[in-house]
Short mmCIF file of C-alpha atoms in Angstrom, two decimals:
data_model
loop_
_atom_site.label_atom_id
_atom_site.label_comp_id
_atom_site.label_asym_id
_atom_site.label_seq_id
_atom_site.Cartn_x
_atom_site.Cartn_y
_atom_site.Cartn_z
CA MET R 1 204.04 -1.89 5.89
CA ASN R 2 202.63 1.63 5.83
CA PRO R 3 204.78 3.66 8.25
CA THR R 4 201.84 5.91 9.10
CA ALA R 5 199.81 3.01 10.55
CA ASN R 6 200.45 0.90 13.60
CA ARG R 7 200.06 -2.86 13.78
CA HIS R 8 196.46 -2.48 14.89
CA GLY R 9 195.49 -0.80 11.64
CA ILE R 10 194.69 2.78 12.79
CA PRO R 11 196.66 5.22 10.63
CA LEU R 12 198.79 7.58 12.69
CA PRO R 13 197.43 10.74 10.98
CA LEU R 14 193.89 9.57 11.79
CA GLN R 15 194.83 9.15 15.45
CA TYR R 16 196.16 12.70 15.60
CA ILE R 17 193.10 14.09 13.79
CA CYS R 18 190.69 12.31 16.14
CA VAL R 19 192.56 13.25 19.32
CA LEU R 20 192.81 16.90 18.27
CA PHE R 21 189.15 16.96 17.18
CA VAL R 22 188.15 15.73 20.65
CA THR R 23 190.35 18.46 22.16
CA LEU R 24 188.61 21.11 20.04
CA CYS R 25 185.16 19.86 21.08
CA LEU R 26 186.05 19.80 24.78
CA VAL R 27 187.56 23.29 24.68
CA ALA R 28 184.44 24.60 22.92
CA LEU R 29 182.31 22.90 25.55
CA CYS R 30 184.23 24.76 28.27
CA PHE R 31 184.38 28.23 26.86
CA ASP R 32 182.20 29.11 23.91
CA ALA R 33 178.56 28.20 23.48
CA ILE R 34 178.64 29.34 19.83
CA PHE R 35 180.39 26.10 18.87
CA ILE R 36 178.48 23.81 21.19
CA TRP R 37 175.49 23.38 18.93
CA LEU R 38 177.84 22.70 16.03
CA ILE R 39 179.35 19.90 18.14
CA ILE R 40 175.89 18.49 18.78
CA LEU R 41 175.17 18.56 15.05
CA LEU R 42 178.47 16.78 14.45
CA VAL R 43 177.96 14.23 17.22
CA TRP R 44 178.12 11.50 14.60
CA LEU R 45 181.74 12.60 14.09
CA PHE R 46 182.55 13.17 17.75
CA ILE R 47 181.62 9.67 18.94
CA PRO R 48 183.85 7.74 16.49
CA ALA R 49 186.63 10.30 17.03
CA LEU R 50 186.36 9.73 20.78
CA LEU R 51 186.52 5.96 20.29
CA VAL R 52 189.64 6.28 18.14
CA ALA R 53 191.18 8.63 20.73
CA VAL R 54 190.53 6.14 23.55
CA ILE R 55 192.01 3.28 21.53
CA SER R 56 194.96 5.48 20.62
CA PHE R 57 195.59 6.26 24.29
CA PHE R 58 195.76 2.62 25.38
CA ARG R 59 197.76 1.55 22.32
CA SER R 60 200.29 4.32 23.04
CA LEU R 61 201.02 3.43 26.66
CA GLY R 62 204.15 1.56 25.64
CA PHE R 63 205.90 4.94 25.14
CA ASP R 64 208.31 3.21 22.75
CA THR R 65 208.04 5.83 19.99
CA LYS R 66 207.90 9.61 19.88
CA ASN R 67 204.43 9.60 18.36
CA LYS R 68 203.09 7.35 21.12
CA ARG R 69 204.45 9.68 23.78
CA ILE R 70 202.85 12.69 22.06
CA LEU R 71 199.49 10.91 21.72
CA VAL R 72 199.50 9.93 25.41
CA ILE R 73 200.19 13.54 26.40
CA LEU R 74 197.39 14.83 24.15
CA ASN R 75 194.94 12.28 25.54
CA ILE R 76 195.87 13.16 29.12
CA LEU R 77 195.27 16.81 28.20
CA ASN R 78 191.79 15.86 26.98
CA VAL R 79 191.06 14.13 30.29
CA LEU R 80 192.13 17.25 32.19
CA ILE R 81 189.94 19.48 29.99
CA PHE R 82 187.01 17.12 30.59
CA ILE R 83 187.54 17.32 34.35
CA PHE R 84 187.70 21.10 34.13
CA ALA R 85 184.48 21.22 32.10
CA PHE R 86 182.38 19.06 34.39
CA PHE R 87 184.09 19.14 37.79
CA ASN R 88 185.51 22.66 37.91
CA PRO R 89 185.94 23.54 41.62
CA ALA R 90 185.13 27.15 40.77
CA ASN R 91 181.55 26.07 40.07
CA ARG R 92 181.15 25.28 43.76
CA GLN R 93 181.50 28.99 44.52
CA MET R 94 178.75 29.89 42.04
CA THR R 95 176.20 30.05 44.86
CA GLU R 96 178.06 32.88 46.60
CA LYS R 97 178.61 34.67 43.30
CA MET R 98 174.92 34.47 42.45
CA GLU R 99 173.94 35.72 45.89
CA GLU R 100 176.25 38.73 45.68
CA HIS R 101 175.11 39.48 42.15
CA TYR R 102 171.43 39.29 43.07
CA ILE R 103 171.84 41.59 46.08
CA GLU R 104 173.49 44.18 43.82
CA ASN R 105 171.01 43.90 40.95
CA ASP R 106 167.61 42.77 42.27
CA ASP R 107 165.97 46.17 41.74
CA LYS R 108 167.30 46.40 38.18
CA MET R 109 166.03 42.90 37.39
CA GLU R 110 162.57 43.88 38.55
CA GLN R 111 162.69 47.07 36.47
CA ILE R 112 163.59 45.08 33.36
CA TYR R 113 160.74 42.67 34.03
CA SER R 114 158.20 45.44 34.69
CA THR R 115 159.12 47.38 31.55
CA LEU R 116 158.97 44.29 29.36
CA TYR R 117 155.70 43.20 30.99
CA ASP R 118 154.04 46.48 30.03
CA LYS R 119 155.11 46.05 26.40
CA LEU R 120 154.28 42.39 25.87
CA GLU R 121 151.02 41.10 24.43
CA PRO R 122 148.93 39.86 27.42
CA TRP R 123 149.43 36.13 28.20
CA CYS R 124 152.35 36.03 25.76
CA TYR R 125 155.46 34.08 26.79
CA VAL R 126 158.97 34.94 25.57
CA ASP R 127 162.44 33.63 26.34
CA ILE R 128 165.03 35.93 24.76
CA GLU R 129 168.75 35.28 25.02
CA PHE R 130 171.64 37.32 23.67
CA GLU R 131 175.10 36.10 22.79
CA HIS R 132 177.93 38.19 21.37
CA GLY R 133 175.56 41.05 20.62
CA HIS R 134 172.87 39.16 18.73
CA VAL R 135 169.73 37.17 19.55
CA SER R 136 170.83 33.58 20.07
CA ARG R 137 167.43 32.31 21.21
CA PHE R 138 163.87 33.61 20.93
CA ASP R 139 161.26 31.20 22.27
CA PHE R 140 157.64 32.29 21.94
CA SER R 141 154.10 31.30 22.84
CA ASP R 142 150.88 33.25 22.49
CA GLY R 143 149.62 31.65 25.69
CA LEU R 144 147.39 29.19 23.88
CA ASN R 145 149.76 27.10 21.82
CA ASN R 146 152.92 25.20 22.69
CA ILE R 147 156.16 27.12 23.04
CA GLU R 148 157.96 27.65 19.73
CA ARG R 149 161.72 27.16 20.12
CA ASN R 150 163.99 29.28 17.93
CA TRP R 151 167.77 28.96 18.23
CA ASP R 152 169.87 31.50 16.31
CA PRO R 153 166.87 32.98 14.46
CA ASP R 154 167.62 35.12 11.42
CA ASP R 155 166.55 38.77 11.25
CA GLU R 156 163.34 37.96 9.42
CA LYS R 157 162.30 35.46 12.08
CA VAL R 158 163.20 37.86 14.89
CA ASP R 159 161.06 40.59 13.30
CA SER R 160 158.16 38.16 12.98
CA LEU R 161 158.42 37.13 16.65
CA LEU R 162 158.65 40.75 17.74
CA ARG R 163 155.40 41.55 15.95
CA GLU R 164 153.63 38.56 17.49
CA SER R 165 154.77 39.54 20.99
CA ARG R 166 154.00 43.24 20.40
CA LEU R 167 157.65 44.25 20.77
CA ASP R 168 159.95 46.08 18.37
CA ARG R 169 163.64 46.46 17.55
CA ALA R 170 164.03 49.44 19.86
CA THR R 171 162.75 47.35 22.77
CA LEU R 172 165.05 44.51 21.79
CA ASP R 173 168.08 46.84 21.75
CA TRP R 174 167.01 48.28 25.11
CA LEU R 175 166.66 44.79 26.58
CA LYS R 176 170.08 43.73 25.36
CA LYS R 177 171.69 46.83 26.85
CA GLU R 178 169.90 46.47 30.19
CA LEU R 179 170.80 42.80 30.57
CA GLN R 180 174.43 43.51 29.67
CA ALA R 181 174.51 46.29 32.26
CA ILE R 182 173.78 43.79 35.03
CA GLY R 183 176.03 41.08 33.60
CA CYS R 184 173.21 38.80 32.44
CA HIS R 185 172.22 37.37 29.07
CA SER R 186 168.54 36.36 29.00
CA ILE R 187 165.03 36.79 30.35
CA ALA R 188 162.08 34.41 30.22
CA MET R 189 158.63 35.54 31.31
CA LYS R 190 154.91 35.38 30.65
CA ALA R 191 152.75 38.49 30.67
CA VAL R 192 150.33 37.34 33.37
CA PRO R 193 149.60 39.07 36.70
CA ASP R 194 152.05 38.10 39.46
CA GLY R 195 153.88 35.70 37.15
CA TRP R 196 157.42 34.49 37.76
CA TYR R 197 160.35 35.32 35.49
CA ASP R 198 163.83 33.90 34.83
CA ILE R 199 167.03 35.91 34.43
CA GLY R 200 169.95 34.07 32.82
CA TYR R 201 173.10 34.74 34.83
CA ARG R 202 175.93 32.65 33.37
CA ARG R 203 176.47 30.03 30.70
CA ILE R 204 179.34 27.60 31.21
CA GLY R 205 179.49 25.26 28.27
CA LEU R 206 176.00 23.90 27.73
CA GLY R 207 175.07 24.58 31.35
CA GLU R 208 173.25 27.69 32.52
CA TYR R 209 172.90 29.35 35.91
CA SER R 210 169.80 31.50 36.30
CA TYR R 211 167.46 33.17 38.76
CA ARG R 212 163.76 32.39 39.02
CA ILE R 213 161.98 35.29 40.69
CA TYR R 214 158.41 35.08 42.02
CA HIS R 215 156.06 37.89 43.00
CA LYS R 216 154.36 35.88 45.73
CA PRO R 217 156.04 33.79 48.43
CA LEU R 218 156.28 30.11 47.56
CA SER R 219 154.03 27.65 49.31
CA ALA R 220 155.38 25.16 51.83
CA GLU R 221 154.95 22.37 49.26
CA GLU R 222 156.92 24.29 46.63
CA ILE R 223 159.68 25.09 49.12
CA GLU R 224 159.92 21.43 50.09
CA ARG R 225 160.15 20.39 46.44
CA ILE R 226 162.96 22.90 45.78
CA ASN R 227 164.85 21.82 48.90
CA HIS R 228 164.81 18.25 47.58
CA SER R 229 165.77 19.29 44.06
CA SER R 230 169.38 18.80 42.97
CA SER R 231 169.22 21.65 40.45
CA GLU R 232 167.58 24.43 42.51
CA ILE R 233 168.53 26.42 45.59
CA LEU R 234 166.03 28.39 47.66
CA TYR R 235 167.59 31.79 48.31
CA SER R 236 164.43 33.38 49.70
CA PRO R 237 160.66 32.68 49.63
CA THR R 238 160.52 34.51 46.29
CA VAL R 239 163.93 33.80 44.71
CA VAL R 240 165.38 30.50 43.48
CA PHE R 241 168.84 29.88 42.03
CA GLN R 242 168.73 27.36 39.18
CA TYR R 243 171.18 25.25 37.19
CA GLY R 244 170.52 23.30 34.01
CA SER R 245 173.18 21.25 32.27
CA GLY R 246 171.63 21.50 28.82
CA ALA R 247 171.98 18.59 26.42
CA ILE R 248 174.52 16.57 28.42
CA GLY R 249 175.79 16.22 31.94
CA SER R 250 174.26 16.29 35.40
CA ASP R 251 171.79 18.92 36.61
CA ASN R 252 173.32 18.90 40.08
CA PHE R 253 173.90 22.43 41.38
CA GLU R 254 177.48 22.12 42.64
CA GLY R 255 177.91 23.52 46.14
CA LYS R 256 174.22 23.43 47.10
CA ASP R 257 174.71 21.38 50.29
CA GLU R 258 177.57 23.58 51.51
CA TYR R 259 175.64 26.77 50.73
CA MET R 260 172.46 25.62 52.47
CA LYS R 261 174.43 24.46 55.52
CA LYS R 262 176.24 27.78 55.69
CA LYS R 263 172.99 29.68 55.27
CA SER R 264 171.22 27.70 58.00
CA THR R 265 173.98 28.46 60.52
CA ALA R 266 174.34 32.14 59.61
CA PRO R 267 172.95 34.61 62.19
CA ASN R 268 169.71 36.32 61.26
CA PRO R 269 170.19 39.92 60.10
#
């Protein structure tokens, strides 16, 4: 009998490879969005690897060999990483962090928006995100057609989108520097009078926390919708905190109920 395989026919090296591959994917999901889209592309590898890892965990619960004990420990580590990724208690304090950050940087956000508004082609929509010093997303619409999604565009594509939106490289460098100065990574806006705009605050795995800022107070209907939304928090009649999970996971904004309860009982300034 092959010593590297157990009696259920899964070779021991394959078990280790699958368990460690799952670990790599989960760690990437927690900390670095650069690898997340690679994971999505390799989902056809992740799913069978996860199945092998699960089987390996249950087959190793006998603890009767050294390898089984190691595999159980590695699988438990994966469970803990998964819990950290999706149920991190620190995420429940994100509401307070976003509030403090907005109070410190609201004027700068508006300045960024106003400057970019003056440069953009009228009615043009852009969503520009930076990651590790380069453009990681550049969505575009001329206001007439559907939004064109561009993840990790090359330099040629970026230059083309800049021309269409009436921007240039100097503006792009300025935008990157200004967003970095306030600890943010993206802006989405449409060059229309009194339009709203989004400022990307934090990415955690695939999820993103952002601000949506309006130039007119929201209507009672819009406020009611936001109050019933699981992914949005009404900070003021013109500012909404948002959370989106991305490709997987729940869009629930952790800590919303606690934040709204605390806010409703706080004394008026």
